[in-house]
PDB file of C-alpha atoms and ligand atoms in Angstrom:
ATOM      1  CA  UNK A  30     -15.011  16.939   4.536  1.00  0.00           C
ATOM      2  CA  UNK A  31     -13.460  17.729   7.927  1.00  0.00           C
ATOM      3  CA  UNK A  32     -13.176  14.610  10.061  1.00  0.00           C
ATOM      4  CA  UNK A  33     -13.089  14.984  13.806  1.00  0.00           C
ATOM      5  CA  UNK A  34     -10.712  13.438  16.324  1.00  0.00           C
ATOM      6  CA  UNK A  35     -13.339  10.879  17.331  1.00  0.00           C
ATOM      7  CA  UNK A  36     -13.515   9.513  13.804  1.00  0.00           C
ATOM      8  CA  UNK A  37      -9.725   9.217  13.610  1.00  0.00           C
ATOM      9  CA  UNK A  38      -9.786   7.312  16.906  1.00  0.00           C
ATOM     10  CA  UNK A  39     -12.558   5.064  15.598  1.00  0.00           C
ATOM     11  CA  UNK A  40     -10.500   4.330  12.496  1.00  0.00           C
ATOM     12  CA  UNK A  41      -7.387   3.576  14.525  1.00  0.00           C
ATOM     13  CA  UNK A  42      -9.379   1.189  16.681  1.00  0.00           C
ATOM     14  CA  UNK A  43     -10.518  -0.836  13.697  1.00  0.00           C
ATOM     15  CA  UNK A  44      -8.936  -4.250  13.832  1.00  0.00           C
ATOM     16  CA  UNK A  45      -8.369  -4.212  10.095  1.00  0.00           C
ATOM     17  CA  UNK A  46      -6.303  -1.024  10.174  1.00  0.00           C
ATOM     18  CA  UNK A  47      -2.639  -1.458  11.025  1.00  0.00           C
ATOM     19  CA  UNK A  48      -0.560   1.678  11.483  1.00  0.00           C
ATOM     20  CA  UNK A  49       3.128   1.012  10.932  1.00  0.00           C
ATOM     21  CA  UNK A  50       4.894   3.199  13.429  1.00  0.00           C
ATOM     22  CA  UNK A  51       8.505   2.049  13.326  1.00  0.00           C
ATOM     23  CA  UNK A  52      10.857   4.992  14.034  1.00  0.00           C
ATOM     24  CA  UNK A  53      12.636   4.603  10.677  1.00  0.00           C
ATOM     25  CA  UNK A  54       9.302   4.670   8.865  1.00  0.00           C
ATOM     26  CA  UNK A  55       8.336   7.854  10.710  1.00  0.00           C
ATOM     27  CA  UNK A  56      11.670   9.412   9.779  1.00  0.00           C
ATOM     28  CA  UNK A  57      11.228   8.500   6.104  1.00  0.00           C
ATOM     29  CA  UNK A  58       7.612   9.640   5.969  1.00  0.00           C
ATOM     30  CA  UNK A  59       8.781  13.042   7.217  1.00  0.00           C
ATOM     31  CA  UNK A  60      11.198  13.293   4.279  1.00  0.00           C
ATOM     32  CA  UNK A  61       8.436  12.268   1.869  1.00  0.00           C
ATOM     33  CA  UNK A  62       6.013  14.820   3.309  1.00  0.00           C
ATOM     34  CA  UNK A  63       8.562  17.634   3.025  1.00  0.00           C
ATOM     35  CA  UNK A  64       7.699  19.765  -0.019  1.00  0.00           C
ATOM     36  CA  UNK A  65      11.406  20.501  -0.542  1.00  0.00           C
ATOM     37  CA  UNK A  66      12.198  16.827  -1.252  1.00  0.00           C
ATOM     38  CA  UNK A  67      13.072  16.531  -4.948  1.00  0.00           C
ATOM     39  CA  UNK A  68      11.818  13.714  -7.204  1.00  0.00           C
ATOM     40  CA  UNK A  69      15.054  11.698  -7.145  1.00  0.00           C
ATOM     41  CA  UNK A  70      15.142  11.703  -3.322  1.00  0.00           C
ATOM     42  CA  UNK A  71      11.401  11.075  -3.143  1.00  0.00           C
ATOM     43  CA  UNK A  72      11.770   7.921  -5.259  1.00  0.00           C
ATOM     44  CA  UNK A  73      14.742   6.627  -3.263  1.00  0.00           C
ATOM     45  CA  UNK A  74      13.143   7.241   0.120  1.00  0.00           C
ATOM     46  CA  UNK A  75       9.802   5.766  -0.994  1.00  0.00           C
ATOM     47  CA  UNK A  76      11.606   2.612  -2.083  1.00  0.00           C
ATOM     48  CA  UNK A  77      13.425   2.338   1.251  1.00  0.00           C
ATOM     49  CA  UNK A  78      10.191   2.955   3.174  1.00  0.00           C
ATOM     50  CA  UNK A  79       8.493   0.203   1.189  1.00  0.00           C
ATOM     51  CA  UNK A  80      11.116  -2.309   2.336  1.00  0.00           C
ATOM     52  CA  UNK A  81      10.578  -1.262   5.931  1.00  0.00           C
ATOM     53  CA  UNK A  82       6.804  -1.546   5.502  1.00  0.00           C
ATOM     54  CA  UNK A  83       7.173  -5.028   4.024  1.00  0.00           C
ATOM     55  CA  UNK A  84       8.358  -6.315   7.418  1.00  0.00           C
ATOM     56  CA  UNK A  85       5.111  -5.285   9.104  1.00  0.00           C
ATOM     57  CA  UNK A  86       2.910  -6.372   6.225  1.00  0.00           C
ATOM     58  CA  UNK A  87       4.397  -9.904   6.279  1.00  0.00           C
ATOM     59  CA  UNK A  88       4.561 -10.257  10.057  1.00  0.00           C
ATOM     60  CA  UNK A  89       1.723 -12.814  10.128  1.00  0.00           C
ATOM     61  CA  UNK A  90       3.029 -14.939   7.232  1.00  0.00           C
ATOM     62  CA  UNK A  91       2.762 -18.663   7.845  1.00  0.00           C
ATOM     63  CA  UNK A  92       6.031 -20.479   7.334  1.00  0.00           C
ATOM     64  CA  UNK A  93       6.716 -24.051   6.386  1.00  0.00           C
ATOM     65  CA  UNK A  94       9.411 -25.883   8.260  1.00  0.00           C
ATOM     66  CA  UNK A  95      12.168 -27.417   6.121  1.00  0.00           C
ATOM     67  CA  UNK A  96      15.519 -29.069   6.732  1.00  0.00           C
ATOM     68  CA  UNK A  97      18.675 -27.179   5.907  1.00  0.00           C
ATOM     69  CA  UNK A  98      22.270 -28.285   6.028  1.00  0.00           C
ATOM     70  CA  UNK A  99      24.838 -25.741   7.151  1.00  0.00           C
ATOM     71  CA  UNK A 100      28.551 -26.417   6.574  1.00  0.00           C
ATOM     72  CA  UNK A 101      28.548 -27.885  10.114  1.00  0.00           C
ATOM     73  CA  UNK A 102      25.249 -29.666  10.734  1.00  0.00           C
ATOM     74  CA  UNK A 103      21.662 -30.305   9.711  1.00  0.00           C
ATOM     75  CA  UNK A 104      19.106 -27.971  11.261  1.00  0.00           C
ATOM     76  CA  UNK A 105      15.590 -26.594  10.958  1.00  0.00           C
ATOM     77  CA  UNK A 106      14.804 -23.835   8.477  1.00  0.00           C
ATOM     78  CA  UNK A 107      11.748 -22.130   7.024  1.00  0.00           C
ATOM     79  CA  UNK A 108      10.298 -21.228   3.660  1.00  0.00           C
ATOM     80  CA  UNK A 109       7.327 -19.061   2.713  1.00  0.00           C
ATOM     81  CA  UNK A 110       4.993 -21.617   1.106  1.00  0.00           C
ATOM     82  CA  UNK A 111       2.336 -19.228  -0.186  1.00  0.00           C
ATOM     83  CA  UNK A 112       2.993 -17.351  -3.443  1.00  0.00           C
ATOM     84  CA  UNK A 113       2.949 -13.581  -3.081  1.00  0.00           C
ATOM     85  CA  UNK A 114       1.652 -11.245  -5.750  1.00  0.00           C
ATOM     86  CA  UNK A 115       2.279  -7.510  -5.601  1.00  0.00           C
ATOM     87  CA  UNK A 116      -0.241  -5.328  -7.415  1.00  0.00           C
ATOM     88  CA  UNK A 117       0.754  -1.655  -7.643  1.00  0.00           C
ATOM     89  CA  UNK A 118      -1.967   0.764  -8.690  1.00  0.00           C
ATOM     90  CA  UNK A 119      -0.453   2.849 -11.499  1.00  0.00           C
ATOM     91  CA  UNK A 120       1.182   5.227 -11.440  1.00  0.00           C
ATOM     92  CA  UNK A 121       2.179   5.995  -7.888  1.00  0.00           C
ATOM     93  CA  UNK A 122       2.022   2.394  -6.649  1.00  0.00           C
ATOM     94  CA  UNK A 123       5.068   1.649  -8.803  1.00  0.00           C
ATOM     95  CA  UNK A 124       7.168   3.545  -6.270  1.00  0.00           C
ATOM     96  CA  UNK A 125       6.572   0.838  -3.653  1.00  0.00           C
ATOM     97  CA  UNK A 126       7.365  -2.200  -5.811  1.00  0.00           C
ATOM     98  CA  UNK A 127      11.182  -2.041  -5.696  1.00  0.00           C
ATOM     99  CA  UNK A 128      11.284  -1.964  -1.907  1.00  0.00           C
ATOM    100  CA  UNK A 129       8.898  -4.904  -1.596  1.00  0.00           C
ATOM    101  CA  UNK A 130      10.700  -7.136  -4.109  1.00  0.00           C
ATOM    102  CA  UNK A 131      13.968  -6.489  -2.311  1.00  0.00           C
ATOM    103  CA  UNK A 132      12.645  -8.469   0.660  1.00  0.00           C
ATOM    104  CA  UNK A 133      10.201 -10.665  -1.307  1.00  0.00           C
ATOM    105  CA  UNK A 134      12.367 -11.599  -4.303  1.00  0.00           C
ATOM    106  CA  UNK A 135      10.031 -14.384  -5.472  1.00  0.00           C
ATOM    107  CA  UNK A 136       6.990 -12.157  -5.595  1.00  0.00           C
ATOM    108  CA  UNK A 137       5.230 -11.833  -8.928  1.00  0.00           C
ATOM    109  CA  UNK A 138       3.885  -8.459  -9.974  1.00  0.00           C
ATOM    110  CA  UNK A 139       0.550  -7.539 -11.554  1.00  0.00           C
ATOM    111  CA  UNK A 140      -0.520  -4.042 -12.556  1.00  0.00           C
ATOM    112  CA  UNK A 141      -3.779  -2.139 -12.287  1.00  0.00           C
ATOM    113  CA  UNK A 142      -3.945   1.181 -14.124  1.00  0.00           C
ATOM    114  CA  UNK A 143      -6.324   3.604 -12.457  1.00  0.00           C
ATOM    115  CA  UNK A 144      -6.526   7.362 -12.149  1.00  0.00           C
ATOM    116  CA  UNK A 145      -8.921   9.594 -10.285  1.00  0.00           C
ATOM    117  CA  UNK A 146     -11.168  11.841 -12.345  1.00  0.00           C
ATOM    118  CA  UNK A 147     -10.304  15.344 -11.131  1.00  0.00           C
ATOM    119  CA  UNK A 148     -13.950  16.493 -11.089  1.00  0.00           C
ATOM    120  CA  UNK A 149     -15.830  13.485  -9.756  1.00  0.00           C
ATOM    121  CA  UNK A 150     -12.896  11.954  -7.793  1.00  0.00           C
ATOM    122  CA  UNK A 151     -14.133   8.579  -9.072  1.00  0.00           C
ATOM    123  CA  UNK A 152     -11.548   6.040 -10.248  1.00  0.00           C
ATOM    124  CA  UNK A 153     -11.157   5.430 -13.991  1.00  0.00           C
ATOM    125  CA  UNK A 154      -9.445   2.156 -14.880  1.00  0.00           C
ATOM    126  CA  UNK A 155      -7.281   1.889 -17.985  1.00  0.00           C
ATOM    127  CA  UNK A 156      -5.001  -1.126 -17.623  1.00  0.00           C
ATOM    128  CA  UNK A 157      -5.007  -4.597 -16.110  1.00  0.00           C
ATOM    129  CA  UNK A 158      -2.376  -7.304 -16.307  1.00  0.00           C
ATOM    130  CA  UNK A 159      -2.283  -9.917 -13.574  1.00  0.00           C
ATOM    131  CA  UNK A 160      -0.320 -13.100 -12.938  1.00  0.00           C
ATOM    132  CA  UNK A 161      -2.323 -16.348 -12.748  1.00  0.00           C
ATOM    133  CA  UNK A 162      -3.156 -18.342  -9.594  1.00  0.00           C
ATOM    134  CA  UNK A 163      -4.492 -15.285  -7.788  1.00  0.00           C
ATOM    135  CA  UNK A 164      -6.763 -17.524  -5.723  1.00  0.00           C
ATOM    136  CA  UNK A 165      -3.835 -19.410  -4.162  1.00  0.00           C
ATOM    137  CA  UNK A 166      -1.735 -16.323  -3.452  1.00  0.00           C
ATOM    138  CA  UNK A 167      -1.389 -13.576  -0.916  1.00  0.00           C
ATOM    139  CA  UNK A 168      -2.120 -10.431  -2.923  1.00  0.00           C
ATOM    140  CA  UNK A 169      -0.660  -7.126  -1.728  1.00  0.00           C
ATOM    141  CA  UNK A 170      -2.146  -4.028  -3.344  1.00  0.00           C
ATOM    142  CA  UNK A 171       0.377  -1.179  -3.273  1.00  0.00           C
ATOM    143  CA  UNK A 172      -0.532   2.502  -3.555  1.00  0.00           C
ATOM    144  CA  UNK A 173       0.970   5.365  -1.526  1.00  0.00           C
ATOM    145  CA  UNK A 174      -2.299   7.264  -1.074  1.00  0.00           C
ATOM    146  CA  UNK A 175      -5.664   6.127   0.316  1.00  0.00           C
ATOM    147  CA  UNK A 176      -7.750   9.282  -0.089  1.00  0.00           C
ATOM    148  CA  UNK A 177     -11.490   8.856  -0.813  1.00  0.00           C
ATOM    149  CA  UNK A 178     -10.871   5.112  -1.016  1.00  0.00           C
ATOM    150  CA  UNK A 179     -12.540   4.894  -4.436  1.00  0.00           C
ATOM    151  CA  UNK A 180      -9.434   3.566  -6.231  1.00  0.00           C
ATOM    152  CA  UNK A 181      -8.631   1.088  -3.465  1.00  0.00           C
ATOM    153  CA  UNK A 182     -12.159  -0.321  -3.247  1.00  0.00           C
ATOM    154  CA  UNK A 183     -12.347  -0.623  -7.053  1.00  0.00           C
ATOM    155  CA  UNK A 184      -8.947  -2.362  -7.196  1.00  0.00           C
ATOM    156  CA  UNK A 185      -9.974  -4.896  -4.553  1.00  0.00           C
ATOM    157  CA  UNK A 186     -13.210  -5.588  -6.460  1.00  0.00           C
ATOM    158  CA  UNK A 187     -11.241  -6.195  -9.678  1.00  0.00           C
ATOM    159  CA  UNK A 188      -8.889  -8.607  -7.901  1.00  0.00           C
ATOM    160  CA  UNK A 189     -11.703 -10.476  -6.173  1.00  0.00           C
ATOM    161  CA  UNK A 190     -13.521 -10.826  -9.496  1.00  0.00           C
ATOM    162  CA  UNK A 191     -10.342 -12.389 -10.874  1.00  0.00           C
ATOM    163  CA  UNK A 192     -10.296 -14.904  -8.022  1.00  0.00           C
ATOM    164  CA  UNK A 193      -8.111 -13.320  -5.320  1.00  0.00           C
ATOM    165  CA  UNK A 194      -9.166 -14.445  -1.844  1.00  0.00           C
ATOM    166  CA  UNK A 195      -6.430 -13.242   0.446  1.00  0.00           C
ATOM    167  CA  UNK A 196      -5.833  -9.519  -0.121  1.00  0.00           C
ATOM    168  CA  UNK A 197      -4.024  -6.883   1.913  1.00  0.00           C
ATOM    169  CA  UNK A 198      -3.990  -3.192   1.021  1.00  0.00           C
ATOM    170  CA  UNK A 199      -0.767  -1.271   1.655  1.00  0.00           C
ATOM    171  CA  UNK A 200      -0.440   2.508   1.571  1.00  0.00           C
ATOM    172  CA  UNK A 201       1.831   5.179   2.948  1.00  0.00           C
ATOM    173  CA  UNK A 202      -0.772   7.716   4.050  1.00  0.00           C
ATOM    174  CA  UNK A 203      -4.491   7.201   4.613  1.00  0.00           C
ATOM    175  CA  UNK A 204      -7.410   9.554   5.191  1.00  0.00           C
ATOM    176  CA  UNK A 205     -10.230   8.489   7.541  1.00  0.00           C
ATOM    177  CA  UNK A 206     -12.682   8.692   4.607  1.00  0.00           C
ATOM    178  CA  UNK A 207     -10.616   6.201   2.602  1.00  0.00           C
ATOM    179  CA  UNK A 208     -10.298   3.773   5.490  1.00  0.00           C
ATOM    180  CA  UNK A 209     -14.053   3.940   6.034  1.00  0.00           C
ATOM    181  CA  UNK A 210     -14.899   3.415   2.349  1.00  0.00           C
ATOM    182  CA  UNK A 211     -12.492   0.504   1.898  1.00  0.00           C
ATOM    183  CA  UNK A 212     -13.478  -1.189   5.156  1.00  0.00           C
ATOM    184  CA  UNK A 213     -17.175  -0.885   4.377  1.00  0.00           C
ATOM    185  CA  UNK A 214     -16.761  -2.217   0.832  1.00  0.00           C
ATOM    186  CA  UNK A 215     -14.301  -4.979   1.753  1.00  0.00           C
ATOM    187  CA  UNK A 216     -14.340  -5.754   5.483  1.00  0.00           C
ATOM    188  CA  UNK A 217     -12.064  -8.770   4.947  1.00  0.00           C
ATOM    189  CA  UNK A 218      -9.128  -6.681   3.657  1.00  0.00           C
ATOM    190  CA  UNK A 219      -6.492  -5.549   6.161  1.00  0.00           C
ATOM    191  CA  UNK A 220      -5.206  -2.023   5.583  1.00  0.00           C
ATOM    192  CA  UNK A 221      -1.580  -1.166   6.357  1.00  0.00           C
ATOM    193  CA  UNK A 222      -0.543   2.464   6.477  1.00  0.00           C
ATOM    194  CA  UNK A 223       2.297   4.530   7.938  1.00  0.00           C
ATOM    195  CA  UNK A 224      -0.036   7.368   8.941  1.00  0.00           C
ATOM    196  CA  UNK A 225      -3.708   8.093   9.379  1.00  0.00           C
ATOM    197  CA  UNK A 226      -3.989  11.768   8.478  1.00  0.00           C
ATOM    198  CA  UNK A 227      -6.602  14.349   9.442  1.00  0.00           C
ATOM    199  CA  UNK A 228      -8.900  14.835   6.474  1.00  0.00           C
ATOM    200  CA  UNK A 229      -9.376  15.380   2.755  1.00  0.00           C
ATOM    201  CA  UNK A 230      -9.482  18.890   1.339  1.00  0.00           C
ATOM    202  CA  UNK A 231     -12.103  20.065  -1.184  1.00  0.00           C
ATOM    203  CA  UNK A 232     -10.067  18.647  -4.058  1.00  0.00           C
ATOM    204  CA  UNK A 233      -9.825  15.241  -2.401  1.00  0.00           C
ATOM    205  CA  UNK A 234      -6.198  15.606  -1.319  1.00  0.00           C
ATOM    206  CA  UNK A 235      -5.069  14.173   1.991  1.00  0.00           C
ATOM    207  CA  UNK A 236      -4.207  16.849   4.581  1.00  0.00           C
ATOM    208  CA  UNK A 237      -1.448  17.120   5.685  1.00  0.00           C
ATOM    209  CA  UNK A 238      -0.574  14.243   3.291  1.00  0.00           C
ATOM    210  CA  UNK A 239       2.356  14.696   0.952  1.00  0.00           C
ATOM    211  CA  UNK A 240       0.714  16.196  -2.113  1.00  0.00           C
ATOM    212  CA  UNK A 241       0.288  14.343  -5.390  1.00  0.00           C
ATOM    213  CA  UNK A 242       2.375  11.197  -4.979  1.00  0.00           C
ATOM    214  CA  UNK A 243       2.531  10.389  -8.713  1.00  0.00           C
ATOM    215  CA  UNK A 244       3.608  13.900  -9.657  1.00  0.00           C
ATOM    216  CA  UNK A 245       6.216  14.046  -6.908  1.00  0.00           C
ATOM    217  CA  UNK A 246       7.660  10.678  -7.948  1.00  0.00           C
ATOM    218  CA  UNK A 247       7.770  11.351 -11.651  1.00  0.00           C
ATOM    219  CA  UNK A 248       8.313  15.114 -11.608  1.00  0.00           C
ATOM    220  CA  UNK A 249       5.249  15.722 -13.786  1.00  0.00           C
ATOM    221  CA  UNK A 250       4.218  18.994 -12.127  1.00  0.00           C
ATOM    222  CA  UNK A 251       7.589  20.753 -11.808  1.00  0.00           C
TER     223      UNK A 251
HETATM  224  C1  PRP B 330      -3.702   8.704  -6.638  1.00  0.00           C
HETATM  225  C2  PRP B 330      -3.176   7.622  -5.727  1.00  0.00           C
HETATM  226  C3  PRP B 330      -4.344   6.661  -5.678  1.00  0.00           C
HETATM  227  C4  PRP B 330      -5.539   7.583  -5.772  1.00  0.00           C
HETATM  228  C5  PRP B 330      -6.108   7.739  -4.390  1.00  0.00           C
HETATM  229  O1  PRP B 330      -3.589   8.338  -7.944  1.00  0.00           O
HETATM  230  O2  PRP B 330      -1.994   7.055  -6.165  1.00  0.00           O
HETATM  231  O3  PRP B 330      -4.350   5.711  -6.714  1.00  0.00           O
HETATM  232  O4  PRP B 330      -5.049   8.849  -6.237  1.00  0.00           O
HETATM  233  O5  PRP B 330      -7.258   8.488  -4.425  1.00  0.00           O
HETATM  234  P1  PRP B 330      -8.684   7.920  -3.998  1.00  0.00           P
HETATM  235  O6  PRP B 330      -8.465   7.169  -2.710  1.00  0.00           O
HETATM  236  O7  PRP B 330      -9.485   9.157  -3.803  1.00  0.00           O
HETATM  237  O8  PRP B 330      -9.192   7.047  -5.091  1.00  0.00           O
HETATM  238  P2  PRP B 330      -3.940   9.375  -9.131  1.00  0.00           P
HETATM  239  O9  PRP B 330      -5.389   9.293  -9.479  1.00  0.00           O
HETATM  240  O10 PRP B 330      -3.426  10.724  -8.765  1.00  0.00           O
HETATM  241  O11 PRP B 330      -3.168   8.756 -10.364  1.00  0.00           O
HETATM  242  P3  PRP B 330      -1.586   8.711 -10.636  1.00  0.00           P
HETATM  243  O12 PRP B 330      -1.003   7.717  -9.656  1.00  0.00           O
HETATM  244  O13 PRP B 330      -1.510   8.239 -12.033  1.00  0.00           O
HETATM  245  O14 PRP B 330      -1.014  10.102 -10.429  1.00  0.00           O
HETATM  246  N1  URA B 331      -3.725  11.251  -4.599  1.00  0.00           N
HETATM  247  C1  URA B 331      -2.526  11.774  -4.221  1.00  0.00           C
HETATM  248  O1  URA B 331      -1.509  11.555  -4.901  1.00  0.00           O
HETATM  249  N2  URA B 331      -2.487  12.521  -3.108  1.00  0.00           N
HETATM  250  C2  URA B 331      -3.561  12.765  -2.355  1.00  0.00           C
HETATM  251  O2  URA B 331      -3.440  13.456  -1.329  1.00  0.00           O
HETATM  252  C3  URA B 331      -4.791  12.214  -2.763  1.00  0.00           C
HETATM  253  C4  URA B 331      -4.845  11.460  -3.879  1.00  0.00           C
END
């Protein structure tokens, strides 16, 4: 499963892959990677990182011009005319929701329940609850880890089948394998990540990664 430097470079060159490299994001990702970071800190830092990521993810949002009256004069203002739907992949995706809604307070939230079978590494879906009007909305899929890409590709397929047309995929750490799988399955979906890591290990974990994001958030393996 080792991926060479050339493949990482190829991935980084893909137009659909955006690596968020703001200094504060890099600082926070370091805290999240650190094995000594306890669950309560992990949750808080993940939430803060999500808010920082939201700036990059919404950088190309189209705005609608409106009039606004300040206490002194009338002037030009802007609104976001397109509805935004956040779709965390359970469980770990939940950790990104709070940070996104802080800066996108009108966003609606759908949920996709999916876990990876430990043997086959294939995604198993167990829950789906989505807001309506997916086809008129910008849909942001949230999940900290893009490993084999199986869960991400399956989630995008589910959302497209339900009518979503404008989808972005947002993760904290990606493996080259996951980027390749998702891009091949859904070339129209932009991928945002804070880091493109080296490889997957034999158990399908991202290396160096940050371990099992769900377990670290919820303290299920302590
Ligand atoms: C993790 C992660 C992704 C998936 C990524 O979830 O949050 O959803 O693995 O792996 P993939 O790219 O190989 O599909 P996990 O299956 O551990 O479930 P959990 O969030 O409930 O812990
Ligand atoms: N899921 C995780 O939580 N971490 C990984 O490294 C891979 C899949």
